[in-house]
Coordinates of C-alpha atoms in Angstrom, one line a residue:
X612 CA 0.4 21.3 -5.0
X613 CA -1.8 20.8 -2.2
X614 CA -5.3 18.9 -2.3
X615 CA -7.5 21.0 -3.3
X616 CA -9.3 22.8 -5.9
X617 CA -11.2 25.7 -5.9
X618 CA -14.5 23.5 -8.2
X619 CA -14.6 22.1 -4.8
X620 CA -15.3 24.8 -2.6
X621 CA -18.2 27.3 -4.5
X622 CA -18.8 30.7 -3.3
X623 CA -21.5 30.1 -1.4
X624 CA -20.6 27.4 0.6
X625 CA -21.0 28.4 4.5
X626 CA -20.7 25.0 6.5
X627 CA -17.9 22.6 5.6
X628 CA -18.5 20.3 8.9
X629 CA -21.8 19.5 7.0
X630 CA -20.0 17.8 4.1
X631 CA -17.0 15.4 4.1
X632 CA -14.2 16.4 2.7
X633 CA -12.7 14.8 -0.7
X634 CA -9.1 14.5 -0.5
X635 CA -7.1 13.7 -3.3
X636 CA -3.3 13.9 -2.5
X637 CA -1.0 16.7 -4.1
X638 CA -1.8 16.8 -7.8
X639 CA 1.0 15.2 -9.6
X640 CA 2.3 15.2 -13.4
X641 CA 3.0 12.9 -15.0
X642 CA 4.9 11.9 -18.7
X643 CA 3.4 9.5 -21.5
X644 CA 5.8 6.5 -21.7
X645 CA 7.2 5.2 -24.9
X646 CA 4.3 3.0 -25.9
X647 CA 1.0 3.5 -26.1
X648 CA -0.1 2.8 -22.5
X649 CA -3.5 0.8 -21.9
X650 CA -6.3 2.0 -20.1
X651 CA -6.1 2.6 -16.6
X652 CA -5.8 0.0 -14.4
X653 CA -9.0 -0.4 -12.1
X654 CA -9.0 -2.0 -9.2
X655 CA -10.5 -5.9 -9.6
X656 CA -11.1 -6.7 -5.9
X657 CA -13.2 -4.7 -3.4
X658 CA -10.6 -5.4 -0.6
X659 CA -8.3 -3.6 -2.5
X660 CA -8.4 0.0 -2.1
X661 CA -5.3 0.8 -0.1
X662 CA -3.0 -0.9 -2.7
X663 CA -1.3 2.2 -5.1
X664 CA -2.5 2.0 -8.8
X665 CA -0.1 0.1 -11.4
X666 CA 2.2 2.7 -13.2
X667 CA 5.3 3.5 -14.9
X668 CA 8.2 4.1 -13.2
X669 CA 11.5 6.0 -14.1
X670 CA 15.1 4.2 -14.2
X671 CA 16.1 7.0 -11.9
X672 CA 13.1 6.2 -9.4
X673 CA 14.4 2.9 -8.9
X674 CA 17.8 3.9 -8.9
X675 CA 17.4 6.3 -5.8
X676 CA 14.6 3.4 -4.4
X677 CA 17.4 1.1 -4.3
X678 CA 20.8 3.0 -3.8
X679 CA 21.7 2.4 -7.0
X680 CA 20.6 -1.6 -6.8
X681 CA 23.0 -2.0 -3.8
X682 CA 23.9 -5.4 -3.0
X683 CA 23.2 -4.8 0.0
X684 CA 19.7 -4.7 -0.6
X685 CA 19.0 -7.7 -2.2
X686 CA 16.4 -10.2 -1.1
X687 CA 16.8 -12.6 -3.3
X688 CA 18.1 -14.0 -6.5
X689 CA 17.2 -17.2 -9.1
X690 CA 17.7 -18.9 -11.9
X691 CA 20.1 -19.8 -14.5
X692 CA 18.9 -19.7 -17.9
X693 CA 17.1 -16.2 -16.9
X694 CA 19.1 -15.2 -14.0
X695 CA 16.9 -12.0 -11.9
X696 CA 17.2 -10.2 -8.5
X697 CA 14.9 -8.8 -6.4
X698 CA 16.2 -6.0 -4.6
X699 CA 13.9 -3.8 -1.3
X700 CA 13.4 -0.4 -1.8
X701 CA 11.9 2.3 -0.3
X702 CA 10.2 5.1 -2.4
X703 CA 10.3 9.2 -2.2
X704 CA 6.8 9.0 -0.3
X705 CA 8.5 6.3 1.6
X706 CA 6.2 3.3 0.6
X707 CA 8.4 0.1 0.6
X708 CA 8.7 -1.9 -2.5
X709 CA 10.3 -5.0 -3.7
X710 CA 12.3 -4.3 -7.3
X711 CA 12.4 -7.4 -9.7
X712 CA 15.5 -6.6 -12.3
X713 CA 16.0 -8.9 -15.2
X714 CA 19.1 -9.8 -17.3
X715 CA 19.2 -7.2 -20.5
X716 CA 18.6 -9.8 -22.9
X717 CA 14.9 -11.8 -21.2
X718 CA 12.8 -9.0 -22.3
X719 CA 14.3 -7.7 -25.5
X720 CA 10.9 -6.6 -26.8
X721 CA 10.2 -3.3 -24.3
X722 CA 6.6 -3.3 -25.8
X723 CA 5.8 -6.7 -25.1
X724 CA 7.5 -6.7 -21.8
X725 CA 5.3 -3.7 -20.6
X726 CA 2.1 -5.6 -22.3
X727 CA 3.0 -8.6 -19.7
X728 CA 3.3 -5.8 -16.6
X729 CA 0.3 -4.1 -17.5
X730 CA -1.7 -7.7 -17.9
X731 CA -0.4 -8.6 -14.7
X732 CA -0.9 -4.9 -13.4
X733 CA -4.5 -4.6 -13.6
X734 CA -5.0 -8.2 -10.4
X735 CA -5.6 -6.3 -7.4
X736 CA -6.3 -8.3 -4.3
X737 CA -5.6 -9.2 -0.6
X738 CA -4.0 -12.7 -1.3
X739 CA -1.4 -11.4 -4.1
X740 CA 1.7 -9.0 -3.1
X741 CA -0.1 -7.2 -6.1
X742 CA 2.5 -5.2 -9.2
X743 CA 2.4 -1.6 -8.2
X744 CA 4.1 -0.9 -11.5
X745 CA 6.9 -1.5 -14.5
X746 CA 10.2 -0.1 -16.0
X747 CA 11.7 -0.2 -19.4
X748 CA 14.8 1.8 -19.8
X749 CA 17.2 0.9 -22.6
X750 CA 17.8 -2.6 -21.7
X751 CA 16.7 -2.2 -18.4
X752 CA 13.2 -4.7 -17.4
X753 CA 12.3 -3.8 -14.0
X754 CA 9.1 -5.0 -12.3
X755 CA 7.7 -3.6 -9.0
X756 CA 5.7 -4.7 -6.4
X757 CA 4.3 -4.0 -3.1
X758 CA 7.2 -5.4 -0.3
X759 CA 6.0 -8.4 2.1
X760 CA 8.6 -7.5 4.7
X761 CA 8.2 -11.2 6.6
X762 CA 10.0 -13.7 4.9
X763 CA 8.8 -16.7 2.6
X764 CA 7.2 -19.8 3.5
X765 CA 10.3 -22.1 2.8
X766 CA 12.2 -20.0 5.9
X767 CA 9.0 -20.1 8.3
X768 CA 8.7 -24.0 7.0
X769 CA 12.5 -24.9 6.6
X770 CA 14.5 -22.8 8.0
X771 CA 12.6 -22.0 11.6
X772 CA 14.7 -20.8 14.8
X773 CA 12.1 -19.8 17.1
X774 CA 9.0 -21.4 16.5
X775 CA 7.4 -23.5 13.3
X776 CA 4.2 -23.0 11.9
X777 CA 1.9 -24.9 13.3
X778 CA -1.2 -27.0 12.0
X779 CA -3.9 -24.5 11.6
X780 CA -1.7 -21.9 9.8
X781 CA -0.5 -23.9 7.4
X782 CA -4.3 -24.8 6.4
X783 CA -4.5 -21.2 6.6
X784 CA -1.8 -20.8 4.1
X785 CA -2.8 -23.0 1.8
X786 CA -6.2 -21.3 1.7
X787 CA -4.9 -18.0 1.0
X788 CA -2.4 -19.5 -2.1
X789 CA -5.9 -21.4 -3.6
X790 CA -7.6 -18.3 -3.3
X791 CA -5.4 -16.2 -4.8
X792 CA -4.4 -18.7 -8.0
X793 CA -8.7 -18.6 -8.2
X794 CA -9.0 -14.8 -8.6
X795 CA -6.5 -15.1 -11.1
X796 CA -8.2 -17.4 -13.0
X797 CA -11.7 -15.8 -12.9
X798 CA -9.7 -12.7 -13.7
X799 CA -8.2 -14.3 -17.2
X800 CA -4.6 -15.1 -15.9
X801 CA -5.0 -18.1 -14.8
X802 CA -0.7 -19.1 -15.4
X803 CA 1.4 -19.3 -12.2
X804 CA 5.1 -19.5 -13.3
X805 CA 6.9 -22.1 -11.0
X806 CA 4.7 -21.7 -8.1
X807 CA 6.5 -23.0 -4.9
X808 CA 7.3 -22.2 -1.1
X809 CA 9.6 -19.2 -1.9
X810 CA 6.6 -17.4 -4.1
X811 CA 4.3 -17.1 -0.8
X812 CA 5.2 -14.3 1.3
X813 CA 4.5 -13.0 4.6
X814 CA 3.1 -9.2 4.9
X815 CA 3.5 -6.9 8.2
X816 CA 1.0 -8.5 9.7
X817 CA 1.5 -12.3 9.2
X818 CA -1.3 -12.9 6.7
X819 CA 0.8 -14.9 3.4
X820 CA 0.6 -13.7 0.0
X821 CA 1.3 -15.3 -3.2
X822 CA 4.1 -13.4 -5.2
X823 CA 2.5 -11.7 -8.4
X824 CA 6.1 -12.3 -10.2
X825 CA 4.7 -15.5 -10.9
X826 CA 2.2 -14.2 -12.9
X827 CA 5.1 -13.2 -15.5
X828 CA 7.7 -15.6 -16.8
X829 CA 11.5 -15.1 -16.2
X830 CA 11.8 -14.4 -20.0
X831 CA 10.0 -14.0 -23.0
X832 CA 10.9 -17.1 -24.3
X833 CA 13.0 -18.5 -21.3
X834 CA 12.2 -21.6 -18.7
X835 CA 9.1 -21.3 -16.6
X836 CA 10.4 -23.6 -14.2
X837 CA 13.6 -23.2 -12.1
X838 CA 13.3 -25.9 -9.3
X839 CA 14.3 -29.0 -9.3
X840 CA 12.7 -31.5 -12.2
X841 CA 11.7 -34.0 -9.7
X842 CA 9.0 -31.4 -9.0
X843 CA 8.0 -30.2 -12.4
X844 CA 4.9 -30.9 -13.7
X845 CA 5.2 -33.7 -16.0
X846 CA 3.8 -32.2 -18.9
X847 CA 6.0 -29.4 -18.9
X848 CA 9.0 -32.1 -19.5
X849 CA 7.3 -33.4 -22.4
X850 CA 6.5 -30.4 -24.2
X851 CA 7.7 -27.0 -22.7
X852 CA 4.6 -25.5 -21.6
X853 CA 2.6 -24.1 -18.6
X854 CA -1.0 -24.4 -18.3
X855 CA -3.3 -23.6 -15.6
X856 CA -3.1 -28.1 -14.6
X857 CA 0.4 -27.3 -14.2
X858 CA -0.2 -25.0 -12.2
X859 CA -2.5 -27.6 -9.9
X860 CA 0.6 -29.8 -10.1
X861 CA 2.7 -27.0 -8.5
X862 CA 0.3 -26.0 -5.9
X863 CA 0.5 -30.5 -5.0
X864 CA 4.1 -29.8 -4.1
X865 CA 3.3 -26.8 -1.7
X866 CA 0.8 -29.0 -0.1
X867 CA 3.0 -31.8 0.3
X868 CA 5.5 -29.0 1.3
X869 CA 3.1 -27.6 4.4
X870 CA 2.2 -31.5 5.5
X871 CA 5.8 -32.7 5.7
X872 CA 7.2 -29.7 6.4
X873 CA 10.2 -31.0 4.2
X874 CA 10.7 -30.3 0.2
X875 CA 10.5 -34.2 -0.7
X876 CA 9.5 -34.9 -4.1
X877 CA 6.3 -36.1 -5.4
X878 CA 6.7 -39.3 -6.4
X879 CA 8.2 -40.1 -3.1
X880 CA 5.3 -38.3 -1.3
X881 CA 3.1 -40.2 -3.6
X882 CA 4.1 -44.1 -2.7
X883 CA 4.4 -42.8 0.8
X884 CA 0.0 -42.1 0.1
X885 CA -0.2 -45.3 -1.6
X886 CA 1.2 -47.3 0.9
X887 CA -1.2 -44.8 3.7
X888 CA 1.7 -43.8 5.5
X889 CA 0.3 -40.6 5.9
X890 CA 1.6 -40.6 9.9
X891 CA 5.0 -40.7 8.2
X892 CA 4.4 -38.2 5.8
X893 CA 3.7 -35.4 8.4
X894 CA 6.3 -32.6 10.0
X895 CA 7.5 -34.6 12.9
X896 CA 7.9 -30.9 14.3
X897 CA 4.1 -31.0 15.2
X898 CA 4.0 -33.7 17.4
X899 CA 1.1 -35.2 16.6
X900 CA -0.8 -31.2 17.1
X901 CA -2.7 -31.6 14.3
X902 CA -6.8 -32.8 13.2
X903 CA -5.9 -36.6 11.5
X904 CA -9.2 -35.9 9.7
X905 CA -7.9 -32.3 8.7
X906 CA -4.5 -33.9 7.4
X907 CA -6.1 -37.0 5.3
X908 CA -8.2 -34.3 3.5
X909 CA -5.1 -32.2 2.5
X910 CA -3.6 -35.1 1.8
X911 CA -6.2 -36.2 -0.7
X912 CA -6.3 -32.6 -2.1
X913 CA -2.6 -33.2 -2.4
X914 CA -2.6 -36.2 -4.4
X915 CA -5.2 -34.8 -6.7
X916 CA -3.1 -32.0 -7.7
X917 CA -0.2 -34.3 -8.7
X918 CA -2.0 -36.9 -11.2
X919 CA -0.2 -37.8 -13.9
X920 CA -2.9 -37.2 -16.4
X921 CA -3.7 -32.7 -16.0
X922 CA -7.4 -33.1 -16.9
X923 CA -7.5 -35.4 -13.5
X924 CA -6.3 -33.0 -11.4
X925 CA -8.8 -30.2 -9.7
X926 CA -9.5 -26.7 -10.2
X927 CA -9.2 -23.9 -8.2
X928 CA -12.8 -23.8 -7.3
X929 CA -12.0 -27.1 -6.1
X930 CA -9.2 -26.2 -3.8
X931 CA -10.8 -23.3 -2.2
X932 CA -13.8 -25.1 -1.7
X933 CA -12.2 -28.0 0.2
X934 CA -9.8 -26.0 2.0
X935 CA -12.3 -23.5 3.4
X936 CA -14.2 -25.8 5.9
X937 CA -11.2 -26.5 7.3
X938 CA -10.3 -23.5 9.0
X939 CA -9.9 -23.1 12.8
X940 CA -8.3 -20.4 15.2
X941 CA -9.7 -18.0 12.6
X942 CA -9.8 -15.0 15.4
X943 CA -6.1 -15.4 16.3
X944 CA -4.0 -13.2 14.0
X945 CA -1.8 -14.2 11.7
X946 CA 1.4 -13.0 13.2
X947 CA 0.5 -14.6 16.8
X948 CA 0.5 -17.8 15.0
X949 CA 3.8 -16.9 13.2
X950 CA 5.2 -16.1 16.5
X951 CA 6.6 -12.9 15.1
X952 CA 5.8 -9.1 16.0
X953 CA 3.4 -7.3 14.0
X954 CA 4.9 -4.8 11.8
X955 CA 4.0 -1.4 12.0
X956 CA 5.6 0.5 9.2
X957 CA 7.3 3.4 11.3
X958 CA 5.8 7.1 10.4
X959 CA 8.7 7.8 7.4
X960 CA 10.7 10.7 8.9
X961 CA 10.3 14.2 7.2
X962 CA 12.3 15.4 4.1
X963 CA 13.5 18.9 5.4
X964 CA 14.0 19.9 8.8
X965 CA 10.7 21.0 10.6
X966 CA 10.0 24.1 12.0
X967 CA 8.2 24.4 15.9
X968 CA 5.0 24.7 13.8
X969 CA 6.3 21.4 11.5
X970 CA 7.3 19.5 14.7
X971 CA 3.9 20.3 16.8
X972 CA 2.7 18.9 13.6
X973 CA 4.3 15.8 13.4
X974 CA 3.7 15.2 16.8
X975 CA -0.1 15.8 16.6
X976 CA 0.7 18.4 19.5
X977 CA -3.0 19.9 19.4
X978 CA -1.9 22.6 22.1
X979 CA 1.4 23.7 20.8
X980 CA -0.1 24.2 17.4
X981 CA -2.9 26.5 19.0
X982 CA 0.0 28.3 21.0
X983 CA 1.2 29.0 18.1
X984 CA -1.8 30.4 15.8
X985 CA -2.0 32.8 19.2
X986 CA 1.1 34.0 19.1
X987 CA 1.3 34.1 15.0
X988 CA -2.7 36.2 15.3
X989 CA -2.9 37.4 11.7
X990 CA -0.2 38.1 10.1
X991 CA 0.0 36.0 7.3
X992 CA -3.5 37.6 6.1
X993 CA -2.0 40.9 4.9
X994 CA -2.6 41.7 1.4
X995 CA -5.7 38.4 1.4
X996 CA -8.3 41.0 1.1
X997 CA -8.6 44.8 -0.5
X998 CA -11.9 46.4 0.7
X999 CA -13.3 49.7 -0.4
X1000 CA -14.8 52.7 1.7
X1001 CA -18.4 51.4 0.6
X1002 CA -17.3 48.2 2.2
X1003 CA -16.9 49.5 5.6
X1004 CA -20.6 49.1 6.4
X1005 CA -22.1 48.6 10.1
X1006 CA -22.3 44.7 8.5
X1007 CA -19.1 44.6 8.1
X1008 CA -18.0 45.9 11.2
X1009 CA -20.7 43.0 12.8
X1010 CA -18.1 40.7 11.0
X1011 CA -15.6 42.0 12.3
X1012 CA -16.9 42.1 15.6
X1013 CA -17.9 38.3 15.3
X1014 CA -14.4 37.4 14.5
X1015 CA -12.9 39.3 17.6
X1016 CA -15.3 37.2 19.9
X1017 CA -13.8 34.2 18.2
X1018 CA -10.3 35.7 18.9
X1019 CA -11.0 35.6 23.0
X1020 CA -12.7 32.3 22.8
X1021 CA -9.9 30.7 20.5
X1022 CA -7.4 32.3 22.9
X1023 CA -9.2 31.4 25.9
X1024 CA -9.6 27.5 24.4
X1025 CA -13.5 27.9 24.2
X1026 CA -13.2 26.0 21.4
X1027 CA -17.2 25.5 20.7
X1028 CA -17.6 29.4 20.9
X1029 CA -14.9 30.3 18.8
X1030 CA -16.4 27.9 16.1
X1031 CA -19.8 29.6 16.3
X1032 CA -18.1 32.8 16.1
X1033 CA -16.2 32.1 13.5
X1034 CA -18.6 30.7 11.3
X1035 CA -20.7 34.0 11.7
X1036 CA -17.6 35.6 10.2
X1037 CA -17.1 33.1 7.6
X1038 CA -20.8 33.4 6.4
X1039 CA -21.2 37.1 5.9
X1040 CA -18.3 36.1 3.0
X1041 CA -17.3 39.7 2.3
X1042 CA -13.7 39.4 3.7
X1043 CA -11.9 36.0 3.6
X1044 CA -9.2 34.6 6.5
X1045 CA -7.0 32.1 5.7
X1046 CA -6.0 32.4 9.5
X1047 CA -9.8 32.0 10.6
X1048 CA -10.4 29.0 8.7
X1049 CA -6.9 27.5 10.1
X1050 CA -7.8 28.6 13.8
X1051 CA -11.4 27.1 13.0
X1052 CA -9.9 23.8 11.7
X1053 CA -7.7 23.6 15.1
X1054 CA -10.9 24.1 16.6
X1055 CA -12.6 21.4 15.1
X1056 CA -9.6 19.2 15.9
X1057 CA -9.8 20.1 19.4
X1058 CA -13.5 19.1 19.1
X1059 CA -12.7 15.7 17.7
X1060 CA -14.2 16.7 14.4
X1061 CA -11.1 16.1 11.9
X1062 CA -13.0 15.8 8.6
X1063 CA -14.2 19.5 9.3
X1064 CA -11.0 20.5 9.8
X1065 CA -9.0 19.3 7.0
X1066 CA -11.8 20.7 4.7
X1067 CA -11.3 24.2 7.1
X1068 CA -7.1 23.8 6.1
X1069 CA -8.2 23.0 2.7
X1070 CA -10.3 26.0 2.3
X1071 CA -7.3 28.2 3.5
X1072 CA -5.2 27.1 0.9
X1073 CA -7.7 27.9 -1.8
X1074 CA -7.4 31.5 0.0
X1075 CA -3.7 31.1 0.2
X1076 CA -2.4 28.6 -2.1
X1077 CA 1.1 29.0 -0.7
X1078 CA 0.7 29.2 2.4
X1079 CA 2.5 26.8 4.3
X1080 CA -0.1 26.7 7.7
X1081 CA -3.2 25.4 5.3
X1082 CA -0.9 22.7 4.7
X1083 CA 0.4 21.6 7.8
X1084 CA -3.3 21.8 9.3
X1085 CA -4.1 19.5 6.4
X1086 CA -1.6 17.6 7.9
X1087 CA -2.3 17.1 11.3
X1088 CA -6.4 16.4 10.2
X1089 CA -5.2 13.8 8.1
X1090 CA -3.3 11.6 10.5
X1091 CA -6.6 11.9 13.0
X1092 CA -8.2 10.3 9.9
X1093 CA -5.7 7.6 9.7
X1094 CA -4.5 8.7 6.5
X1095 CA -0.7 8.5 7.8
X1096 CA 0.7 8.3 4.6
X1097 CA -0.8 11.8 2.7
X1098 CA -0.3 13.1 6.2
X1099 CA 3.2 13.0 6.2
X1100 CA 3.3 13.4 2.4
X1101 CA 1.5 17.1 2.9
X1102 CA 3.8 17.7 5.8
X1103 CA 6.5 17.4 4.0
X1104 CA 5.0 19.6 1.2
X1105 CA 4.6 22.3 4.1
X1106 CA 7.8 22.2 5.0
X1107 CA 9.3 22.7 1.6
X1108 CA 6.8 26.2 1.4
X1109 CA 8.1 27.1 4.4
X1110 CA 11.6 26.7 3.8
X1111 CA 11.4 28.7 0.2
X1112 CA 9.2 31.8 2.3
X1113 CA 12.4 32.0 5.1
X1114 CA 14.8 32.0 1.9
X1115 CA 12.7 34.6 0.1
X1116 CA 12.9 36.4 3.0
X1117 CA 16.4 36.6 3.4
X1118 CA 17.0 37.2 0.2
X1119 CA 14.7 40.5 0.1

C-alpha cells in the first residue's frame, strides 16, 4: 500500500527537497502463472517508458475490462478460418485497452500460445500499439494491447466524412509503418501477419501505429492471410508461408493503398506503372496537392515491394531510408493533419465517493486543502510518539517551540517561514509528525516545489502507514508532476483508508 518504504527514508535524513523523490506506485502482488514465465520483459526502445510492462492477466480482469465481452464493445472482428474479436476495454486503474479473443480451438497449446505473447511482448516502441499483456484460461486465448482510440487507416482513407488525409500525412504514415516493421526486424521478429490498412491505427493524438496483433498469427497453424488473394503475396499461394519479403509485398499494397486512396489490387496498380499512368493512379481526392516528384518515388518504392521474385523486393532499411527525406509539415501535429481533436484521456473519476479533503484533492485545490490541515491541527498524531520524563529537555521544548512558529506561519500562509520552521523541528528527530511533514509538503506545493512535497507525504506515511492524508498529499504532488495516472491511483487508495477509519469508527 502506498509508495514507499522505509529503506528509503534512513534515520538521519534531514532535507528531503535536496533529493528527488523515487516513486514507485502502490506495491502490488502478484501470482505465478501456469507455465514457467520468461524473464521480464525490458523495455527495447528508449521512447518507450510510458508504455505498462507485458504481463499476465486474469479471465476475470478482462471480464470486468470488457463487461463481460459486451457486444457492445467490439471494435472489430475478422476472419473465417480463425474467426477473432477485438473488443475496448477499460481497466481497474482506468488505462484503456483493446482485448484480442480468439476461437477456443486456434491456440490449443496454452504454453505455446503464451511463448508467442511473451515473444511478441518484449517490442516496445512508439510506432507499434505495443502487447501490454496475455490470457490463457481454459480455452480462453486472449491478447491485450494498448487502445488507439482514432480509428484505422482504411476509415481515414476510405471511408472519410469530413476531411481525407492529405499528401504529406500519408508520406508520414507510411514512414511510421516502415519504421515500425524495421524495429521489428532488428529486434528478431521480423513476420508481419497480413499487414494492411486496418492494422495501422491512429493514437489520441493522431500519430499512426502499426497493430502488434500482426506480430502473432490468427492460429497456431491457421491462415496468415485473410484479405482478398488478389493481394497476397504470391509466394504465400504457392506454398503457405510468411516471410519477412512477404511482408515487403504487403507493405506494396499499403502504399499503393495511400497513393490511390482506393484498395485496387496489385497487378492492376502494376500495368497502371508500366504503362506510367501514375496521374491516374493517384486519389483524385487530392486534386493535384501533392509533390509529382514525392509521388514517383513512392511509387517506385511501391513497385519494388510487389516483385514477383521476394529476393527483388527491398528491406526495411530500404523503406525507411527512402521514405525519410521525404517528409514535410513535420511541425504540424498529427491530429491537425487528421482534422480530428486531440484526445485527452479524461482524469478516470474516483472509485469511492471523496471526502472535502478527497475532492480539494482531486481538484488540486491548494487552499482548501491548507484550510483544512488548519482546521484538522494535530489530531491524527495522537499515540505517533511516547516520550519519557528524561525527554522533556529545554531541546526539546526548542522543538517544540520551532514547530509552534511554523503553526502561525502555516496558518498565516507564510509558507517559506513555516518550511524553515518546520524543518528545525524535523531535524532535532526526537519527536516525529506525520501532520508536520503533510503541512510541510502543502507548503512546498504552495512554493511550487512538488518533488519535495510528495517525498514530505511520503515520509508521513512511513510515520503513519495508514493514514489516509500522507496519501492524498501524495496525490495532489503527483499530478503537479504530471503523473496523472498514480495520482489518481493513490487517491483512490486514500479514499478507500478513509472510508475503512469512518467505519471503524462507527463501529467502536
Amino acid at each position: 500500500m502506498g509508495c514507499c518504504e522505509s529503506k528509503f527514508f534512513p534515520s538521519n535524513e534531514t532535507h528531503p527537497e535536496n533529493d528527488k523523490p523515487q516513486y514507485h506506485g502502490p506495491i502490488q502482488f502478484q501470482t505465478e502463472p501456469f507455465i514457467n514465465r520468461p524473464p521480464t520483459v525490458a523495455a527495447a526502445a528508449p521512447d518507450s517508458t510510458t508504455i505498462p510492462s507485458f504481463s499476465e492477466f486474469s479471465l476475470t480482469d478482462l471480464k470486468t475490462a470488457t463487461n463481460n465481452f459486451s457486444s457492445e464493445l467490439i471494435v472489430s472482428e475478422s476472419g473465417e478460418k480463425a474467426p477473432n474479436v477485438v473488443y475496448k476495454g477499460r481497466l481497474q486503474n482506468c488505462h484503456c485497452i483493446a482485448v484480442k479473443k480468439f476461437s477456443r480451438l486456434a491456440w490449443p497449446d496454452p504454453k505455446l500460445f503464451a511463448e508467442e505473447a511473451w515473444g511478441v511482448g518484449r517490442l516496445r516502441h512508439k510506432r507499434l500499439a505495443n502487447l501490454i499483456g496475455y490470457c490463457c484460461d481454459g480455452d480462453e486465448r486472449l491478447l491485450v494491447a494498448e487502445y488507439m482510440p482514432n480509428d484505422t487507416l482504411a476509415k481515414h482513407l476510405f471511408h472519410w466524412e469530413s476531411q481525407m488525409i492529405e499528401w504529406a500525412m500519408r508520406l508520414r504514415v507510411a514512414l511510421s509503418i516502415a519504421e515500425a516493421l524495421d524495429y521489428c526486424t532488428n529486434e528478431g521478429r521480423p513476420l508481419y501477419h497480413d499487414l494492411n490498412a486496418y492494422r495501422v491505427l491512429f493514437e489520441e493524438g493522431g500519430d499512426p501505429r502499426l497493430s502488434c496483433f500482426g506480430l502473432m498469427k490468427n492460429s497456431c497453424d491457421g491462415k496468415s492471410y485473410s484479405t482478398n488473394l488478389a493481394y497476397t503475396p504470391p509466394e504465400y499461394l504457392r506454398n503457405g508461408r510468411v516471410t519477412p519479403e512477404s511482408v515487403m509485398y504487403s507493405f506494396g499494397t499499403v502504399l499503393l493503398d495511400l497513393l490511390s486512396g482506393k484498395h485496387i489490387p496489385p497487378s492492376h496498380a502494376l500495368d497502371m506503372i508500366r504503362g506510367n499512368n501514375i496521374i491516374l493512379l493517384m486519389d483524385s481526392h487530392l486534386e493535384g496537392n501533392f509533390s509529382t516528384e514525392e509521388a514517383t518515388v513512392v511509387v517506385g518504392l511501391a513497385s519494388q515491394c510487389l516483385q514477383y521474385e521476394p529476393r527483388e523486393r527491398p528491406s526495411t532499411k530500404d523503406l525507411v531510408a527512402t521514405l525519410a527525406p521525404l517528409q514535410t509539415k513535420t511541425e504540424i501535429p498529427s491530429y491537425v493533419m487528421l482534422g480530428i481533436s486531440k484526445q485527452e484521456e479524461a482524469p478516470p473519476a474516483p472509485l469511492r465517493p471523496l471526502s472535502p479533503m478527497g475532492e480539494a484533492c482531486s481538484r488540486m485545490d491548494l487552499t482548501a486543502i491548507h484550510q483544512i490541515l488548519v482546521m484538522t491541527h494535530y489530531r491524527d498524531d495522537e499515540g505517533t510518539n511516547e516520550l519519557s520524563f528524561q525527554e522533556w529537555t529545554q531541546q526539546m521544548r526548542d522543538m517544540l517551540d520551532a514547530r509552534k512558529r511554523g503553526d502561525y506561519a502555516f496558518r498565516d500562509k507564510e509558507f517559506k517561514t513555516a518550511i524553515d520552521c518546520y524543518s528545525q523541528f524535523v531535524d532535532v528527530g526526537t519527536m516525529v509528525s506525520p501532520t508536520v511533514y503533510a503541512r510541510r509538503s502543502i507548503c512546498y506545493l504552495m512554493c511550487d516545489q512538488p518533488d519535495a512535497a510528495l517525498r514530505d507525504a511520503m515520509q508521513a506515511q512511513c510515520v503513519y502507514p495508514d493514514w489516509p492524508m500522507a496519501f492524498y498529499m501524495q496525490s495532489v504532488a503527483l499530478a503537479k508532476l504530471d503523473m496523472h495516472q498514480d495520482a489518481a491511483d493513490m487517491l483512490n487508495e486514500a479514499a478507500g483508508l478513509e472510508e475503512k477509519k469512518q467505519k471503524s469508527w462507527k463501529g467502536s
